[in-house]
Coordinates of C-alpha atoms in Angstrom, one line a residue:
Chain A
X1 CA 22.1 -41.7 29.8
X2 CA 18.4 -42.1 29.8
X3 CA 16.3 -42.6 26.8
X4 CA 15.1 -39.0 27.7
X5 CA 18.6 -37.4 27.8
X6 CA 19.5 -38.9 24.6
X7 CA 16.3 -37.6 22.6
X8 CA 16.7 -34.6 24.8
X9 CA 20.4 -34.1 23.5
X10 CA 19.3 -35.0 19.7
X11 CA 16.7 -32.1 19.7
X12 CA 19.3 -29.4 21.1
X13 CA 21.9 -31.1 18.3
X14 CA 19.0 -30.1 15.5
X15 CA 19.0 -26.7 16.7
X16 CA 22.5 -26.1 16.7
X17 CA 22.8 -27.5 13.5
X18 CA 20.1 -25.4 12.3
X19 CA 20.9 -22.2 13.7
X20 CA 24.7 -22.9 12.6
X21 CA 22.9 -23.1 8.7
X22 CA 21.3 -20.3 9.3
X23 CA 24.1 -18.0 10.1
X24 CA 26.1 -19.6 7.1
X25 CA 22.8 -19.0 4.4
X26 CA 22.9 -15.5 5.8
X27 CA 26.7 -15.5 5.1
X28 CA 26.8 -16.7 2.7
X29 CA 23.6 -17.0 0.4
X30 CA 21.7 -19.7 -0.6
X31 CA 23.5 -19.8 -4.4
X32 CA 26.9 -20.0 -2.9
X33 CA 26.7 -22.4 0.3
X34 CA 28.9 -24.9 0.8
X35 CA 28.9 -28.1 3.7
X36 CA 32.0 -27.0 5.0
X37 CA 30.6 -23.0 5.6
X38 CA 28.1 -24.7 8.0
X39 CA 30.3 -26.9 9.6
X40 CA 32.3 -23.7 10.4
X41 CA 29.8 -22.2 12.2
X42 CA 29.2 -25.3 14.2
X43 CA 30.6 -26.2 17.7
X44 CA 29.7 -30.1 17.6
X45 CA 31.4 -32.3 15.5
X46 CA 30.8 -31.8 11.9
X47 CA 30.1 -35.6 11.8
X48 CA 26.7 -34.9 13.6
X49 CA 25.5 -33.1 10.6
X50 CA 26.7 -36.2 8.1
X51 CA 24.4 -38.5 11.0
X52 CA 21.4 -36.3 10.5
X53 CA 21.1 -34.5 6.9
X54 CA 21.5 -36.0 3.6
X55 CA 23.1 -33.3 2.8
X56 CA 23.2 -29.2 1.7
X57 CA 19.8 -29.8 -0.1
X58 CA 18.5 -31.1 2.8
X59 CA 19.7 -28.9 5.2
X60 CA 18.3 -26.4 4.0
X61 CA 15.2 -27.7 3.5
X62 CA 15.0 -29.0 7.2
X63 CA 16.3 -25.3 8.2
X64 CA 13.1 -23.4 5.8
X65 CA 10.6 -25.9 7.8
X66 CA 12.7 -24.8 11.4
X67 CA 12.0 -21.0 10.2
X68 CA 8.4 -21.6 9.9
X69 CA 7.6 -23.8 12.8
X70 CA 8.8 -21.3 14.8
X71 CA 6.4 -18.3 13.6
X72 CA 3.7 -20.7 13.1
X73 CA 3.7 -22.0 17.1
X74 CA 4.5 -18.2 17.9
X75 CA 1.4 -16.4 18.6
X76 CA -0.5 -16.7 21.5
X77 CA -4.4 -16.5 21.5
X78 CA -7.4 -18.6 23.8
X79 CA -10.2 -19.5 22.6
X80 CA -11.5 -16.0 25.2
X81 CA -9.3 -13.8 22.8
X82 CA -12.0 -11.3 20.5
X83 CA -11.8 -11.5 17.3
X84 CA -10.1 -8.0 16.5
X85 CA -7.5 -8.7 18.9
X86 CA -6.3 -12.5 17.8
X87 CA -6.6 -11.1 13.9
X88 CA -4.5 -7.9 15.2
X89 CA -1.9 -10.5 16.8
X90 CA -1.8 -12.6 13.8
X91 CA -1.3 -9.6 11.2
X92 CA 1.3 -8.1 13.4
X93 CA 3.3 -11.0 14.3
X94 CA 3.7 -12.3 10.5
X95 CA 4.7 -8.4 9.6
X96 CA 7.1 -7.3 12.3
X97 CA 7.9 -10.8 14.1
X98 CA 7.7 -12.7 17.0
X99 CA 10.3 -11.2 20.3
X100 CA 12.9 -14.2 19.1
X101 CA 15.5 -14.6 22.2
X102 CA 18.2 -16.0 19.6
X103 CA 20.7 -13.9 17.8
X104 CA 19.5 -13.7 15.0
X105 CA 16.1 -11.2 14.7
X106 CA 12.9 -11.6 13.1
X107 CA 14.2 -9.6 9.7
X108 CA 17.2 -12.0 9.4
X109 CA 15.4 -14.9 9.3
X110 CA 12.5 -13.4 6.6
X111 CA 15.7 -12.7 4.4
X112 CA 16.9 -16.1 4.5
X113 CA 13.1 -17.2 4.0
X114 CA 12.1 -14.6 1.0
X115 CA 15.6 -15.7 -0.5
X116 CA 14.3 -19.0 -0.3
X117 CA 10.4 -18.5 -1.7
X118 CA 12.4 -16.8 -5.1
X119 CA 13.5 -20.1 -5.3
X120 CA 11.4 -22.4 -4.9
X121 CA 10.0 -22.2 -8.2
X122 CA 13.0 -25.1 -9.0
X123 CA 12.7 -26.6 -5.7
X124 CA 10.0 -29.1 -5.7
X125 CA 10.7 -30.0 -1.7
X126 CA 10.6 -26.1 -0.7
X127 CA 7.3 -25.3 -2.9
X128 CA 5.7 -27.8 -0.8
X129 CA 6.3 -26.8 2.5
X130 CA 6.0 -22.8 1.6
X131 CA 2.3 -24.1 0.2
X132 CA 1.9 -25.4 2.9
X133 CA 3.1 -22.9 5.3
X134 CA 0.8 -20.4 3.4
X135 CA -2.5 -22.6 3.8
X136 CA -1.9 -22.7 7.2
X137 CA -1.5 -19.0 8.2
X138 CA -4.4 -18.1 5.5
X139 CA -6.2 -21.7 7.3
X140 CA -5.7 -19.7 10.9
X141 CA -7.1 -16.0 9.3
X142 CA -9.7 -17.7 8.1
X143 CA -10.7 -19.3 11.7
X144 CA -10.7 -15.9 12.9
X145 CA -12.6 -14.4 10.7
X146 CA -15.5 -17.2 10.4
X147 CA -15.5 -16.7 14.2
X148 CA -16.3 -13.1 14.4
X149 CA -18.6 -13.7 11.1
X150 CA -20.9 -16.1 13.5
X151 CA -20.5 -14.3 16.5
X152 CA -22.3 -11.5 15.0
X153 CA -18.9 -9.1 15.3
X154 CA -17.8 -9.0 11.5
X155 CA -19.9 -8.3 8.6
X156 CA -20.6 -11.3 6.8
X157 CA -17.4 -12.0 4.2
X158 CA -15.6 -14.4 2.4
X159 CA -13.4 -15.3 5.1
X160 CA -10.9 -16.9 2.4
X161 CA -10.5 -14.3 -0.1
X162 CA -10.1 -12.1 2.5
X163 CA -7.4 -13.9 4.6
X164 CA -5.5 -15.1 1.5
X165 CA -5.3 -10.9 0.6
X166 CA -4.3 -10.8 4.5
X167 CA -1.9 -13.2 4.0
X168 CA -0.3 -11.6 0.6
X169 CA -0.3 -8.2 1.9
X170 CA 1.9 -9.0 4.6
X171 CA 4.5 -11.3 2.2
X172 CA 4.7 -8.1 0.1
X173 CA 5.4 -5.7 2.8
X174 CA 7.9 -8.0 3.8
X175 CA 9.8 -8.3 0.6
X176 CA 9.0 -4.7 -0.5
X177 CA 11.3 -3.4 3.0
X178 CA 13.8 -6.5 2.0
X179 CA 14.7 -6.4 -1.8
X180 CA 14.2 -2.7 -2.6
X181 CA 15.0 -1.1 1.0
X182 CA 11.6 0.2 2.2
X183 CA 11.7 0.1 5.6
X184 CA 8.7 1.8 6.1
X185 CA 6.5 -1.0 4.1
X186 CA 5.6 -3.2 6.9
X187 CA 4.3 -0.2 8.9
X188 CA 2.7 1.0 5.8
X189 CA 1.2 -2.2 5.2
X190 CA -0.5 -2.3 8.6
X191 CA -2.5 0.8 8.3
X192 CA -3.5 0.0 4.6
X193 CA -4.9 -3.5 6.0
X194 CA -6.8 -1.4 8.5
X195 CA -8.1 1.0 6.3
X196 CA -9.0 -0.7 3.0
X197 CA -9.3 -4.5 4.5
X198 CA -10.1 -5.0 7.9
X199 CA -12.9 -2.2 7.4
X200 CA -14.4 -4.6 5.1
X201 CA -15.5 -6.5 8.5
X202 CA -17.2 -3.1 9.7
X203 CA -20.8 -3.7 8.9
X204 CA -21.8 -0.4 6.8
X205 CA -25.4 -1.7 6.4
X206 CA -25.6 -1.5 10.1
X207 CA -25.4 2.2 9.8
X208 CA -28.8 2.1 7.1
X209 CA -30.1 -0.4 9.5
X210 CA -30.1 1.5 12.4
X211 CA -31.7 4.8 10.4
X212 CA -34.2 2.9 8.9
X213 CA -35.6 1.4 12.4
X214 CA -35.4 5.0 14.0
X215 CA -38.0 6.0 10.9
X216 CA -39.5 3.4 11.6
X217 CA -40.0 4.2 14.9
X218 CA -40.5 7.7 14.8
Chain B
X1 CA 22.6 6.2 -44.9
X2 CA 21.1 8.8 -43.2
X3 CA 21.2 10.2 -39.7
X4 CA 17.6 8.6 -39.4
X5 CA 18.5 4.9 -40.9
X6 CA 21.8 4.8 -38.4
X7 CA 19.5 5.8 -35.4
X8 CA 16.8 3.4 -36.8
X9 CA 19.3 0.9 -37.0
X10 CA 21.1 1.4 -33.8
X11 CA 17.8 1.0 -32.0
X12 CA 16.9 -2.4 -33.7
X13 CA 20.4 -3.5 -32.5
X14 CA 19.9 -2.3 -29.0
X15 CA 16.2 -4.7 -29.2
X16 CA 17.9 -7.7 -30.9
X17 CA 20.7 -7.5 -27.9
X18 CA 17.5 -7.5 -25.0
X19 CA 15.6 -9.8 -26.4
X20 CA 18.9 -12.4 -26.4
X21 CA 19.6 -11.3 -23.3
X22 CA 16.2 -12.4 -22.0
X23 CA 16.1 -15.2 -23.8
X24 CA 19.7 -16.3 -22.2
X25 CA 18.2 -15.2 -18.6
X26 CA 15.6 -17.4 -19.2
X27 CA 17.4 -20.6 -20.7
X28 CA 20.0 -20.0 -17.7
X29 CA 18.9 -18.4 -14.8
X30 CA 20.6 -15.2 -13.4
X31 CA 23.4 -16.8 -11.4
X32 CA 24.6 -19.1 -13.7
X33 CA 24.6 -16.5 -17.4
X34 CA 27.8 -15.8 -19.0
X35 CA 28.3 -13.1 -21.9
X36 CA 28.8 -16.5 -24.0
X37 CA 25.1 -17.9 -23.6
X38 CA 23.8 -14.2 -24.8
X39 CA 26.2 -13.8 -27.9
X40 CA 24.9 -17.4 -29.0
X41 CA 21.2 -16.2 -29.3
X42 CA 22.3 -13.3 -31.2
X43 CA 22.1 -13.3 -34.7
X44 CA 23.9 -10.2 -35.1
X45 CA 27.6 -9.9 -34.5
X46 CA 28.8 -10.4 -31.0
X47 CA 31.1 -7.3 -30.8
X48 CA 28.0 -5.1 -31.6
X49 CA 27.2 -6.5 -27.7
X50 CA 30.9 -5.0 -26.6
X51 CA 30.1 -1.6 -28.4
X52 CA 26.2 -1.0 -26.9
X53 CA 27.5 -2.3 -23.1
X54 CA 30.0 -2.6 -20.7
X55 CA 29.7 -6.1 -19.4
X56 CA 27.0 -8.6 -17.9
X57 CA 25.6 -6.4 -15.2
X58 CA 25.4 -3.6 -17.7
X59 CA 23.6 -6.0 -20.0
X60 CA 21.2 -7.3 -17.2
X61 CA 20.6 -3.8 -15.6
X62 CA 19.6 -2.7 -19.3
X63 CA 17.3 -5.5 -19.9
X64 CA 15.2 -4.7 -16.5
X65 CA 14.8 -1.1 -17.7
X66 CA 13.5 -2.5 -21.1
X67 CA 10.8 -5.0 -19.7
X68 CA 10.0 -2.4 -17.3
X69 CA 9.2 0.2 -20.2
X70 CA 7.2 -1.8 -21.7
X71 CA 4.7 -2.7 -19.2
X72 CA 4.9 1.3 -18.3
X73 CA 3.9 2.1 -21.6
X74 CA 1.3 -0.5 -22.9
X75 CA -1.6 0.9 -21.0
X76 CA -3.9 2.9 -23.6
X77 CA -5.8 5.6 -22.2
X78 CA -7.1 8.9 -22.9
X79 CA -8.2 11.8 -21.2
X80 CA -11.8 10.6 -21.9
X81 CA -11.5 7.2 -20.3
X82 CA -13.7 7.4 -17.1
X83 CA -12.0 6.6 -14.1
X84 CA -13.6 3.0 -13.4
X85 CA -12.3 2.1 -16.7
X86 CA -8.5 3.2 -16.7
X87 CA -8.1 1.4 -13.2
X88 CA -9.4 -1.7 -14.4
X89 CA -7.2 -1.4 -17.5
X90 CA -4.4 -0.5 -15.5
X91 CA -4.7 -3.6 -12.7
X92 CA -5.6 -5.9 -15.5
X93 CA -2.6 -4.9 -17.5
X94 CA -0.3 -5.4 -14.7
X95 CA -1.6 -8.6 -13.3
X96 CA -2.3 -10.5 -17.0
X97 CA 0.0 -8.5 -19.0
X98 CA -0.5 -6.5 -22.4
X99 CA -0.5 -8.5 -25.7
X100 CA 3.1 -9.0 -26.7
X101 CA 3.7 -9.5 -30.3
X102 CA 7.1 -11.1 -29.5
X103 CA 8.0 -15.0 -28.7
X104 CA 7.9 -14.7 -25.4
X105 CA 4.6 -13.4 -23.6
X106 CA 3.8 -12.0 -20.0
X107 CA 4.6 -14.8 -17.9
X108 CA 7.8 -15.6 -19.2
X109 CA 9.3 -11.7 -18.8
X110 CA 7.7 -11.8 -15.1
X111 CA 10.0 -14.6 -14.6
X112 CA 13.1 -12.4 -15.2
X113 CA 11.3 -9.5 -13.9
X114 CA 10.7 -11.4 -10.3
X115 CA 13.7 -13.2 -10.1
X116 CA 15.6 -10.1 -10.5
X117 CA 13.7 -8.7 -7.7
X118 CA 14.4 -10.9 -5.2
X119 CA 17.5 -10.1 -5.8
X120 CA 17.6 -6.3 -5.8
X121 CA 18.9 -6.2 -2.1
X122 CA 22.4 -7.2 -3.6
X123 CA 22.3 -4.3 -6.6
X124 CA 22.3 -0.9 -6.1
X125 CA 21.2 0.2 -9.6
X126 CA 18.2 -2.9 -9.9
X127 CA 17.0 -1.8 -6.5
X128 CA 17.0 1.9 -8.2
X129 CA 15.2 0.4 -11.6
X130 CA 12.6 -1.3 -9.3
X131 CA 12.0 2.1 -7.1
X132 CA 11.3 3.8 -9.6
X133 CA 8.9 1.6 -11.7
X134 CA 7.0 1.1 -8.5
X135 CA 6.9 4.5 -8.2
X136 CA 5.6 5.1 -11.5
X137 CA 3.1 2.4 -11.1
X138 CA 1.8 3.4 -8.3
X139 CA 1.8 7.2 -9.2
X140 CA -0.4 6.4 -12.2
X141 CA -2.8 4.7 -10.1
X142 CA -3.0 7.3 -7.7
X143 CA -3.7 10.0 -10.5
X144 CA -6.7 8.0 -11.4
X145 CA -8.4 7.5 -7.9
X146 CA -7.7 11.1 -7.3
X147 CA -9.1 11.9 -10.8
X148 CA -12.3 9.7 -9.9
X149 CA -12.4 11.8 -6.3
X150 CA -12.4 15.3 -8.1
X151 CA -15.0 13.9 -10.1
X152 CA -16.9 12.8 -7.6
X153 CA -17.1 9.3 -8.8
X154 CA -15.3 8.0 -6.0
X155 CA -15.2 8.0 -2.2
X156 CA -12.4 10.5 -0.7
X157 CA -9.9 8.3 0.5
X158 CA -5.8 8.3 1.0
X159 CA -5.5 7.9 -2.7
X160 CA -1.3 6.7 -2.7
X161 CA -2.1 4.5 0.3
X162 CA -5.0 2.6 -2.1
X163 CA -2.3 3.1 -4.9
X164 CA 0.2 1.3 -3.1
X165 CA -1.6 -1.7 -1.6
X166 CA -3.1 -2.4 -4.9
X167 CA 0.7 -2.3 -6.6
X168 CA 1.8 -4.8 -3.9
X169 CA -1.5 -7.0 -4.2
X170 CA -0.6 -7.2 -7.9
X171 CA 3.0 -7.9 -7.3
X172 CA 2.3 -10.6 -4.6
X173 CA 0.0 -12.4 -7.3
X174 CA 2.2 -12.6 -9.4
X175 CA 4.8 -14.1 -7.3
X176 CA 2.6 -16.6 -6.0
X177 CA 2.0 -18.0 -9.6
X178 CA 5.6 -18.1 -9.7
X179 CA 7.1 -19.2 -7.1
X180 CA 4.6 -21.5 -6.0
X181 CA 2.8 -22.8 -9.1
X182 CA -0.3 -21.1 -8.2
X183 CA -2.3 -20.0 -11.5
X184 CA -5.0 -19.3 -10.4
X185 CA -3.4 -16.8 -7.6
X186 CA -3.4 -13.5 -10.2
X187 CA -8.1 -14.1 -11.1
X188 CA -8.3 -15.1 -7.3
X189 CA -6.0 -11.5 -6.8
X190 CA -8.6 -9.7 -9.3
X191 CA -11.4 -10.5 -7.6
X192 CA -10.2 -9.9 -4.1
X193 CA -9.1 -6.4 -5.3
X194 CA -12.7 -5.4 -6.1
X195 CA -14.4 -6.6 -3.0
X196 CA -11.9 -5.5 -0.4
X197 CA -10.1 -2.8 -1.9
X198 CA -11.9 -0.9 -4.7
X199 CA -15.2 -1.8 -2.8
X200 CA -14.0 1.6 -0.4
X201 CA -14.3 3.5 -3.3
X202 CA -18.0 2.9 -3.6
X203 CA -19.4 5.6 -1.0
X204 CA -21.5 4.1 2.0
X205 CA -22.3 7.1 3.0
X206 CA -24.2 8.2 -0.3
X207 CA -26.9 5.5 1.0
X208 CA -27.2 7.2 4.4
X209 CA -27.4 10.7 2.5
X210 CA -29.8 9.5 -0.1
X211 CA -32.1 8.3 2.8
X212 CA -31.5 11.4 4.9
X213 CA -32.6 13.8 1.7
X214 CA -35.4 11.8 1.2
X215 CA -36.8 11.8 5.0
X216 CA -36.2 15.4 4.8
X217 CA -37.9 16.5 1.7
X218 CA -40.9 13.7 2.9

């Protein structure tokens, strides 16, 4: 076994482990977990999970920063994508989910995570990394929106407020479909961003601009 | 003693059993309360608990409805209030909370209010509770922007869609105090509701008609 194989065979290890906490958190719920529920859904030995995690505390926090390293590596944009279009790909992907070809769906894995943010007020660990989790996707909102700002394409905003309401309108969607049942939030959600947010970025000055140079003119 | 003292009475009862209840909920979390933790911060005889409710759920599902009504009715307005006004009081209310003469203020109900939410999915009758408050919140926002369009104070838009994204905005805020130790997130929330939401209720167009009326009449 090469040095490559063995690191190689550690990562896919994680993963199982991960994915086998997963399906016992969304068995089971976070308040009622036990070791042995994970080790049940596992097909390594359960020893590999003694070698690699402290234990259920930190499982689970290794699992919450699994769940968002995946949706923040998720979406694809080039430095060539428009504005409109990365902020579109970003909005959607945090609201409906990136195509995920595990078992387990996009909604699955925001129950486990929403369960988890409830919580964190008496979880020092998981407050950190949903802080920091929430920086990053406002930090990446921002970008865009500073980008269209000096490329003349947006209206000239506070890229931060705005993304941080960005970023809290689509938590809320999220949570408003999981804990009370509305499944028609994150849709909802979308158009409201479009019509009361996003058209924030739609310059209505322009509009006076342009009538005032025609007078001008004329 | 009268019909009137009993009723009088029965009602203090009912608020001396809440507020131990809350006050239980908020020593001992929701998952952990027993019936014991309420009856010991009761001053009134434990059995009077037995006689007003059936059990724990009963208890907690009662308590919701009670912090619920009183956020629904602490908002003072009259028919006179001009509609800037009543949805300033109305967010405000929401996101700081009214003046509570009791021990415990805003932030402290929130705390049972949200962690009871996060929750819901697993209870049928506090996912009804919180339906029907957001329902209620959002319907009395709506009446005011619609008010404010009749009036012509503000722009004609999709009043329950504004309604609705500025009930999850509040919500959201809220949350991110909580959960993530974020105080400043409810003013930041304030302020991003006027410039990106409430700011569509200002009319563009009005400048592009004033200027049109005035290059006609010139």
């Amino acid at each position: 076994m090469t040095a490559s194989d063995s690191s190689d065979s550690s990562a896919e290890t994680r993963v199982a482990i991960m994915e086998a906490t997963f399906r016992a958190l969304s068995k089971h719920g976070y308040s009622e977990l036990r070791m042995r529920d994970i080790g049940q859904e596992l097909d390594v030995s359960r020893s590999l999970i003694h070698y690699h995690y402290e234990g259920k505390h930190d499982l689970i926090s290794a699992l919450l920063e699994y769940i968002v390293d995946q949706y923040e590596g998720s979406v694809e944009v080039t430095e060539e994508t428009d504005p409109w279009s990365e902020l579109d790909r970003r909005i959607d992907q945090c609201l409906f989910g990136p195509g995920f070809d595990e078992e387990f769906g996009h909604w699955e894995r925001m129950r486990v995570y929403h369960d988890l943010f409830s919580q964190a007020q008496h979880n020092e660990r998981h407050q950190e990394i949903f802080n920091r989790h929430y920086d990053r996707i406002r930090g990446s909102i921002t970008q865009v929106i500073e980008r269209g700002i000096e490329d003349g394409i947006f209206r000239a905003v506070d890229a931060e407020e705005m993304a941080q309401l960005i970023t809290d309108s689509i938590h809320v969607a999220r949570e408003r479909k999981i804990s009370l049942g509305q499944d028609e939030a994150p849709e909802q959600m979308r158009h409201a961003i479009d019509a009361f947010v996003l058209s924030s970025l739609v310059d209505p000055e322009s509009v006076v601009t342009l009538m005032k140079s025609n007078r001008e003119t004329n």
